[in-house]
Amino acid sequence: MATAATQVPAVIPITTPSVATADPTAPAATPAIRSFISRLSETLRRSTSDLKPWQEMVDRSALTRPSSLSEATSRLRKNLSYFRVNYTAVVALSLALSLVTHPVSLFLLLSLLAAWSFLYLFRPADPPLSLFGRTFSDRETLGGLVLVSIIVIFMTSVGSLIISAITVGALLVCIHGALRVPEDLFLDEPDQQGGAAAGLLSFLGGAASSVASAAPVVASRV
C-alpha cells in the first residue's frame, strides 16, 4: 500500500504548436518585389494626378483644321505637353485592345514577362537556378531569357502586334494634337520648354526608373 501511495503520477506531455514562418526567399516576400510595387503605385498615383478631363480633350468646339503645317506642329507640341498623360493612356489602350483581341500573343507576352520576373529580376541570387536537374549561372539564365525574348518578339506575331498597336495609338495622338486648338489651355512654361518628347516620355520614364530601382540586382548580374 505504501509503495502504491508513493508512486508519482505520470506527466502528460504538452506540445506547443509551432507557428509557420514565411520563407524569406519566396518571390512574394523579396524586398525587390515590394519596392517595385510601392514605386509603381506611387508613379501611377503621381501620373494620374496630371490626367486632364477627357471632356476637355474631346471638346468639339476646340477641334479645327490647321491652316498650315507649322500651325499643326505648334498645336501638336503644346497638346503633347498638356495632355501627355491622356495621350499615354490612349497609346496604352490601343496596345491593350490589340493584345486582348489576340489571346495567343497576349499569353506569350505575359509568359515572357513572368519568366523575366521570377527567373531573373526578382529571383534571389542564392541559390542558383536549377531546372531539369541542371544548375544555371546568372549569365546562362540571362542569355537564355534574351534568346527566348528574341524568338517570342521577332519570330512570332507579338512584335508586329506591339508595333502596329503603338503606331495606331501614336497616329491618333498626332491627329488629335494637330486638330485641338490649344489657346484655351493653361500651359506651364516648363512644359512648353520640355517639348513633345519630354511630354510623352515623362510617364514612361517614371515607370522605367521604378523598375530600375526595384531590381538593382540586374546590373550586378550582367
mmCIF file of C-alpha atoms in Angstrom:
data_model
loop_
_atom_site.group_PDB
_atom_site.id
_atom_site.type_symbol
_atom_site.label_atom_id
_atom_site.label_comp_id
_atom_site.label_asym_id
_atom_site.label_seq_id
_atom_site.Cartn_x
_atom_site.Cartn_y
_atom_site.Cartn_z
ATOM 1 C CA MET A 1 0.000 0.000 0.000
ATOM 2 C CA ALA A 2 2.843 2.375 0.846
ATOM 3 C CA THR A 3 4.520 1.651 -2.426
ATOM 4 C CA ALA A 4 1.364 2.453 -4.316
ATOM 5 C CA ALA A 5 0.892 5.689 -2.380
ATOM 6 C CA THR A 6 4.364 6.936 -3.129
ATOM 7 C CA GLN A 7 4.112 6.421 -6.868
ATOM 8 C CA VAL A 8 4.491 9.645 -8.848
ATOM 9 C CA PRO A 9 1.637 10.270 -11.273
ATOM 10 C CA ALA A 10 2.570 10.201 -14.925
ATOM 11 C CA VAL A 11 3.198 13.597 -16.502
ATOM 12 C CA ILE A 12 1.202 14.277 -19.637
ATOM 13 C CA PRO A 13 3.494 15.846 -22.257
ATOM 14 C CA ILE A 14 2.314 19.188 -23.572
ATOM 15 C CA THR A 15 3.313 20.158 -27.079
ATOM 16 C CA THR A 16 3.467 23.764 -28.148
ATOM 17 C CA PRO A 17 2.048 24.316 -31.650
ATOM 18 C CA SER A 18 4.684 25.637 -33.972
ATOM 19 C CA VAL A 19 3.995 28.838 -35.816
ATOM 20 C CA ALA A 20 4.590 28.619 -39.569
ATOM 21 C CA THR A 21 7.048 31.195 -40.783
ATOM 22 C CA ALA A 22 7.152 32.521 -44.283
ATOM 23 C CA ASP A 23 10.127 31.654 -46.411
ATOM 24 C CA PRO A 24 12.182 34.848 -46.736
ATOM 25 C CA THR A 25 13.428 33.718 -50.135
ATOM 26 C CA ALA A 26 9.923 33.311 -51.575
ATOM 27 C CA PRO A 27 9.313 35.602 -54.567
ATOM 28 C CA ALA A 28 6.345 37.358 -52.924
ATOM 29 C CA ALA A 29 8.433 38.230 -49.844
ATOM 30 C CA THR A 30 11.512 39.603 -51.564
ATOM 31 C CA PRO A 31 12.220 43.308 -50.952
ATOM 32 C CA ALA A 32 12.632 43.877 -54.688
ATOM 33 C CA ILE A 33 9.011 42.988 -55.423
ATOM 34 C CA ARG A 34 7.709 45.057 -52.511
ATOM 35 C CA SER A 35 9.821 48.024 -53.583
ATOM 36 C CA PHE A 36 8.731 47.615 -57.211
ATOM 37 C CA ILE A 37 5.024 47.544 -56.300
ATOM 38 C CA SER A 38 5.406 50.523 -53.981
ATOM 39 C CA ARG A 39 7.267 52.634 -56.529
ATOM 40 C CA LEU A 40 4.923 51.631 -59.337
ATOM 41 C CA SER A 41 1.885 52.615 -57.243
ATOM 42 C CA GLU A 42 3.476 55.943 -56.380
ATOM 43 C CA THR A 43 4.357 56.586 -60.033
ATOM 44 C CA LEU A 44 0.820 55.785 -61.164
ATOM 45 C CA ARG A 45 -0.631 57.992 -58.439
ATOM 46 C CA ARG A 46 1.530 60.973 -59.419
ATOM 47 C CA SER A 47 0.864 60.442 -63.117
ATOM 48 C CA THR A 48 -2.897 60.130 -62.787
ATOM 49 C CA SER A 49 -2.926 63.371 -60.805
ATOM 50 C CA ASP A 50 -1.838 65.092 -64.043
ATOM 51 C CA LEU A 51 -4.660 63.467 -66.019
ATOM 52 C CA LYS A 52 -6.724 66.135 -67.736
ATOM 53 C CA PRO A 53 -10.531 65.860 -68.030
ATOM 54 C CA TRP A 54 -11.483 63.818 -71.055
ATOM 55 C CA GLN A 55 -14.330 66.258 -71.800
ATOM 56 C CA GLU A 56 -11.712 68.975 -72.224
ATOM 57 C CA MET A 57 -9.701 66.774 -74.527
ATOM 58 C CA VAL A 58 -12.608 65.862 -76.856
ATOM 59 C CA ASP A 59 -14.290 69.271 -76.884
ATOM 60 C CA ARG A 60 -15.664 69.546 -80.401
ATOM 61 C CA SER A 61 -15.728 73.330 -80.366
ATOM 62 C CA ALA A 62 -11.927 73.341 -79.977
ATOM 63 C CA LEU A 63 -11.282 70.980 -82.899
ATOM 64 C CA THR A 64 -10.463 72.834 -86.113
ATOM 65 C CA ARG A 65 -8.364 72.142 -89.153
ATOM 66 C CA PRO A 66 -4.924 73.812 -89.035
ATOM 67 C CA SER A 67 -4.197 76.312 -91.764
ATOM 68 C CA SER A 68 -0.597 75.195 -92.289
ATOM 69 C CA LEU A 69 1.876 72.520 -91.366
ATOM 70 C CA SER A 70 3.696 74.851 -88.973
ATOM 71 C CA GLU A 71 0.469 75.561 -87.115
ATOM 72 C CA ALA A 72 -0.282 71.837 -86.876
ATOM 73 C CA THR A 73 3.214 71.219 -85.499
ATOM 74 C CA SER A 74 2.823 74.009 -82.949
ATOM 75 C CA ARG A 75 -0.531 72.649 -81.832
ATOM 76 C CA LEU A 76 0.847 69.143 -81.546
ATOM 77 C CA ARG A 77 3.790 70.297 -79.430
ATOM 78 C CA LYS A 78 1.573 72.208 -76.988
ATOM 79 C CA ASN A 79 -1.055 69.489 -76.771
ATOM 80 C CA LEU A 80 1.585 66.829 -76.161
ATOM 81 C CA SER A 81 2.836 68.873 -73.240
ATOM 82 C CA TYR A 82 -0.640 69.441 -71.799
ATOM 83 C CA PHE A 83 -2.358 66.091 -72.483
ATOM 84 C CA ARG A 84 0.754 63.930 -72.007
ATOM 85 C CA VAL A 85 -0.884 61.528 -69.524
ATOM 86 C CA ASN A 86 -4.079 61.299 -71.581
ATOM 87 C CA TYR A 87 -2.076 60.559 -74.712
ATOM 88 C CA THR A 88 -0.083 57.897 -72.876
ATOM 89 C CA ALA A 89 -3.376 56.324 -71.824
ATOM 90 C CA VAL A 90 -4.573 56.353 -75.448
ATOM 91 C CA VAL A 91 -1.440 54.528 -76.635
ATOM 92 C CA ALA A 92 -1.705 52.059 -73.730
ATOM 93 C CA LEU A 93 -5.374 51.435 -74.522
ATOM 94 C CA SER A 94 -4.539 50.790 -78.157
ATOM 95 C CA LEU A 95 -1.901 48.271 -77.096
ATOM 96 C CA ALA A 96 -4.230 46.610 -74.587
ATOM 97 C CA LEU A 97 -7.062 46.243 -77.118
ATOM 98 C CA SER A 98 -4.689 44.720 -79.662
ATOM 99 C CA LEU A 99 -3.405 42.178 -77.145
ATOM 100 C CA VAL A 100 -6.875 41.297 -75.846
ATOM 101 C CA THR A 101 -8.109 40.610 -79.364
ATOM 102 C CA HIS A 102 -5.106 38.315 -79.923
ATOM 103 C CA PRO A 103 -5.093 35.947 -76.915
ATOM 104 C CA VAL A 104 -2.181 33.861 -78.182
ATOM 105 C CA SER A 105 0.088 36.902 -78.405
ATOM 106 C CA LEU A 106 -1.144 38.076 -75.006
ATOM 107 C CA PHE A 107 -0.337 34.684 -73.470
ATOM 108 C CA LEU A 108 3.141 34.669 -74.996
ATOM 109 C CA LEU A 109 3.869 38.193 -73.787
ATOM 110 C CA LEU A 110 2.627 37.506 -70.245
ATOM 111 C CA SER A 111 4.622 34.276 -70.123
ATOM 112 C CA LEU A 112 7.731 36.165 -71.214
ATOM 113 C CA LEU A 113 7.229 38.838 -68.557
ATOM 114 C CA ALA A 114 6.642 36.177 -65.901
ATOM 115 C CA ALA A 115 9.819 34.359 -66.927
ATOM 116 C CA TRP A 116 11.893 37.541 -66.630
ATOM 117 C CA SER A 117 10.313 38.401 -63.265
ATOM 118 C CA PHE A 118 10.575 35.038 -61.493
ATOM 119 C CA LEU A 119 13.696 33.626 -63.126
ATOM 120 C CA TYR A 120 15.902 36.729 -63.127
ATOM 121 C CA LEU A 121 14.639 40.114 -61.922
ATOM 122 C CA PHE A 122 13.117 39.138 -58.569
ATOM 123 C CA ARG A 123 14.802 35.769 -58.010
ATOM 124 C CA PRO A 124 17.268 35.657 -55.088
ATOM 125 C CA ALA A 125 20.884 35.452 -56.205
ATOM 126 C CA ASP A 126 21.475 32.473 -53.929
ATOM 127 C CA PRO A 127 20.857 29.585 -54.527
ATOM 128 C CA PRO A 128 21.432 29.441 -58.298
ATOM 129 C CA LEU A 129 18.647 28.491 -60.659
ATOM 130 C CA SER A 130 18.126 24.737 -61.077
ATOM 131 C CA LEU A 131 15.939 23.306 -63.840
ATOM 132 C CA PHE A 132 15.629 19.722 -65.065
ATOM 133 C CA GLY A 133 18.426 18.598 -62.769
ATOM 134 C CA ARG A 134 20.898 21.189 -64.060
ATOM 135 C CA THR A 135 22.191 24.333 -62.360
ATOM 136 C CA PHE A 136 22.328 27.533 -64.418
ATOM 137 C CA SER A 137 24.521 30.519 -63.624
ATOM 138 C CA ASP A 138 23.221 34.084 -63.779
ATOM 139 C CA ARG A 139 24.861 34.672 -67.160
ATOM 140 C CA GLU A 140 23.376 31.479 -68.583
ATOM 141 C CA THR A 141 19.942 32.460 -67.247
ATOM 142 C CA LEU A 142 20.234 35.948 -68.735
ATOM 143 C CA GLY A 143 21.406 34.588 -72.082
ATOM 144 C CA GLY A 144 18.536 32.102 -72.209
ATOM 145 C CA LEU A 145 15.953 34.760 -71.388
ATOM 146 C CA VAL A 146 17.366 37.123 -74.036
ATOM 147 C CA LEU A 147 17.284 34.345 -76.625
ATOM 148 C CA VAL A 148 13.699 33.409 -75.734
ATOM 149 C CA SER A 149 12.685 37.092 -75.833
ATOM 150 C CA ILE A 150 14.145 37.498 -79.327
ATOM 151 C CA ILE A 151 12.314 34.393 -80.509
ATOM 152 C CA VAL A 152 8.984 35.455 -78.981
ATOM 153 C CA ILE A 153 9.140 39.072 -80.194
ATOM 154 C CA PHE A 154 10.681 38.667 -83.644
ATOM 155 C CA MET A 155 9.740 35.118 -84.634
ATOM 156 C CA THR A 156 6.064 35.340 -83.675
ATOM 157 C CA SER A 157 3.260 37.862 -84.148
ATOM 158 C CA VAL A 158 3.950 39.552 -80.801
ATOM 159 C CA GLY A 159 6.487 42.047 -82.145
ATOM 160 C CA SER A 160 4.442 43.116 -85.162
ATOM 161 C CA LEU A 161 1.316 43.363 -82.999
ATOM 162 C CA ILE A 162 3.018 45.648 -80.475
ATOM 163 C CA ILE A 163 4.495 47.864 -83.201
ATOM 164 C CA SER A 164 1.156 48.109 -85.001
ATOM 165 C CA ALA A 165 -0.733 48.977 -81.810
ATOM 166 C CA ILE A 166 1.765 51.659 -80.801
ATOM 167 C CA THR A 167 1.698 53.076 -84.347
ATOM 168 C CA VAL A 168 -2.096 53.306 -84.306
ATOM 169 C CA GLY A 169 -2.064 54.963 -80.889
ATOM 170 C CA ALA A 170 0.633 57.448 -81.939
ATOM 171 C CA LEU A 171 -1.312 58.248 -85.123
ATOM 172 C CA LEU A 172 -4.446 59.014 -83.087
ATOM 173 C CA VAL A 173 -2.398 61.228 -80.788
ATOM 174 C CA CYS A 174 -0.878 63.140 -83.707
ATOM 175 C CA ILE A 175 -4.272 63.666 -85.371
ATOM 176 C CA HIS A 176 -5.858 64.942 -82.192
ATOM 177 C CA GLY A 177 -2.846 67.104 -81.339
ATOM 178 C CA ALA A 178 -2.957 68.760 -84.759
ATOM 179 C CA LEU A 179 -6.728 69.412 -84.638
ATOM 180 C CA ARG A 180 -7.072 70.540 -80.998
ATOM 181 C CA VAL A 181 -6.741 74.329 -80.634
ATOM 182 C CA PRO A 182 -4.605 74.910 -77.509
ATOM 183 C CA GLU A 183 -5.463 78.587 -76.950
ATOM 184 C CA ASP A 184 -7.850 77.783 -74.084
ATOM 185 C CA LEU A 185 -5.345 75.515 -72.314
ATOM 186 C CA PHE A 186 -3.282 76.598 -69.340
ATOM 187 C CA LEU A 187 0.270 75.687 -70.324
ATOM 188 C CA ASP A 188 3.070 75.896 -67.792
ATOM 189 C CA GLU A 189 6.327 77.399 -69.019
ATOM 190 C CA PRO A 190 8.461 74.349 -68.080
ATOM 191 C CA ASP A 191 6.121 72.116 -70.027
ATOM 192 C CA GLN A 192 6.405 74.347 -73.092
ATOM 193 C CA GLN A 193 10.166 74.148 -72.970
ATOM 194 C CA GLY A 194 10.065 70.400 -72.440
ATOM 195 C CA GLY A 195 8.681 69.729 -75.880
ATOM 196 C CA ALA A 196 6.823 66.742 -77.232
ATOM 197 C CA ALA A 197 9.392 64.130 -76.303
ATOM 198 C CA ALA A 198 9.505 65.125 -72.640
ATOM 199 C CA GLY A 199 5.735 65.270 -72.534
ATOM 200 C CA LEU A 200 5.089 61.797 -73.849
ATOM 201 C CA LEU A 201 8.023 60.063 -72.178
ATOM 202 C CA SER A 202 7.757 61.592 -68.709
ATOM 203 C CA PHE A 203 5.276 58.986 -67.512
ATOM 204 C CA LEU A 204 7.146 56.112 -69.125
ATOM 205 C CA GLY A 205 10.426 57.379 -67.720
ATOM 206 C CA GLY A 206 8.979 57.337 -64.221
ATOM 207 C CA ALA A 207 7.870 53.744 -64.576
ATOM 208 C CA ALA A 208 11.243 52.749 -66.016
ATOM 209 C CA SER A 209 13.097 54.339 -63.118
ATOM 210 C CA SER A 210 10.857 52.444 -60.717
ATOM 211 C CA VAL A 211 11.765 49.150 -62.342
ATOM 212 C CA ALA A 212 15.462 50.013 -62.265
ATOM 213 C CA SER A 213 15.305 50.973 -58.606
ATOM 214 C CA ALA A 214 13.240 47.954 -57.655
ATOM 215 C CA ALA A 215 15.647 45.466 -59.186
ATOM 216 C CA PRO A 216 19.210 46.739 -58.687
ATOM 217 C CA VAL A 217 20.456 43.174 -58.782
ATOM 218 C CA VAL A 218 20.159 43.182 -62.581
ATOM 219 C CA ALA A 219 23.122 45.468 -63.076
ATOM 220 C CA SER A 220 25.329 43.408 -60.772
ATOM 221 C CA ARG A 221 24.486 40.157 -62.534
ATOM 222 C CA VAL A 222 25.335 41.274 -66.078
#
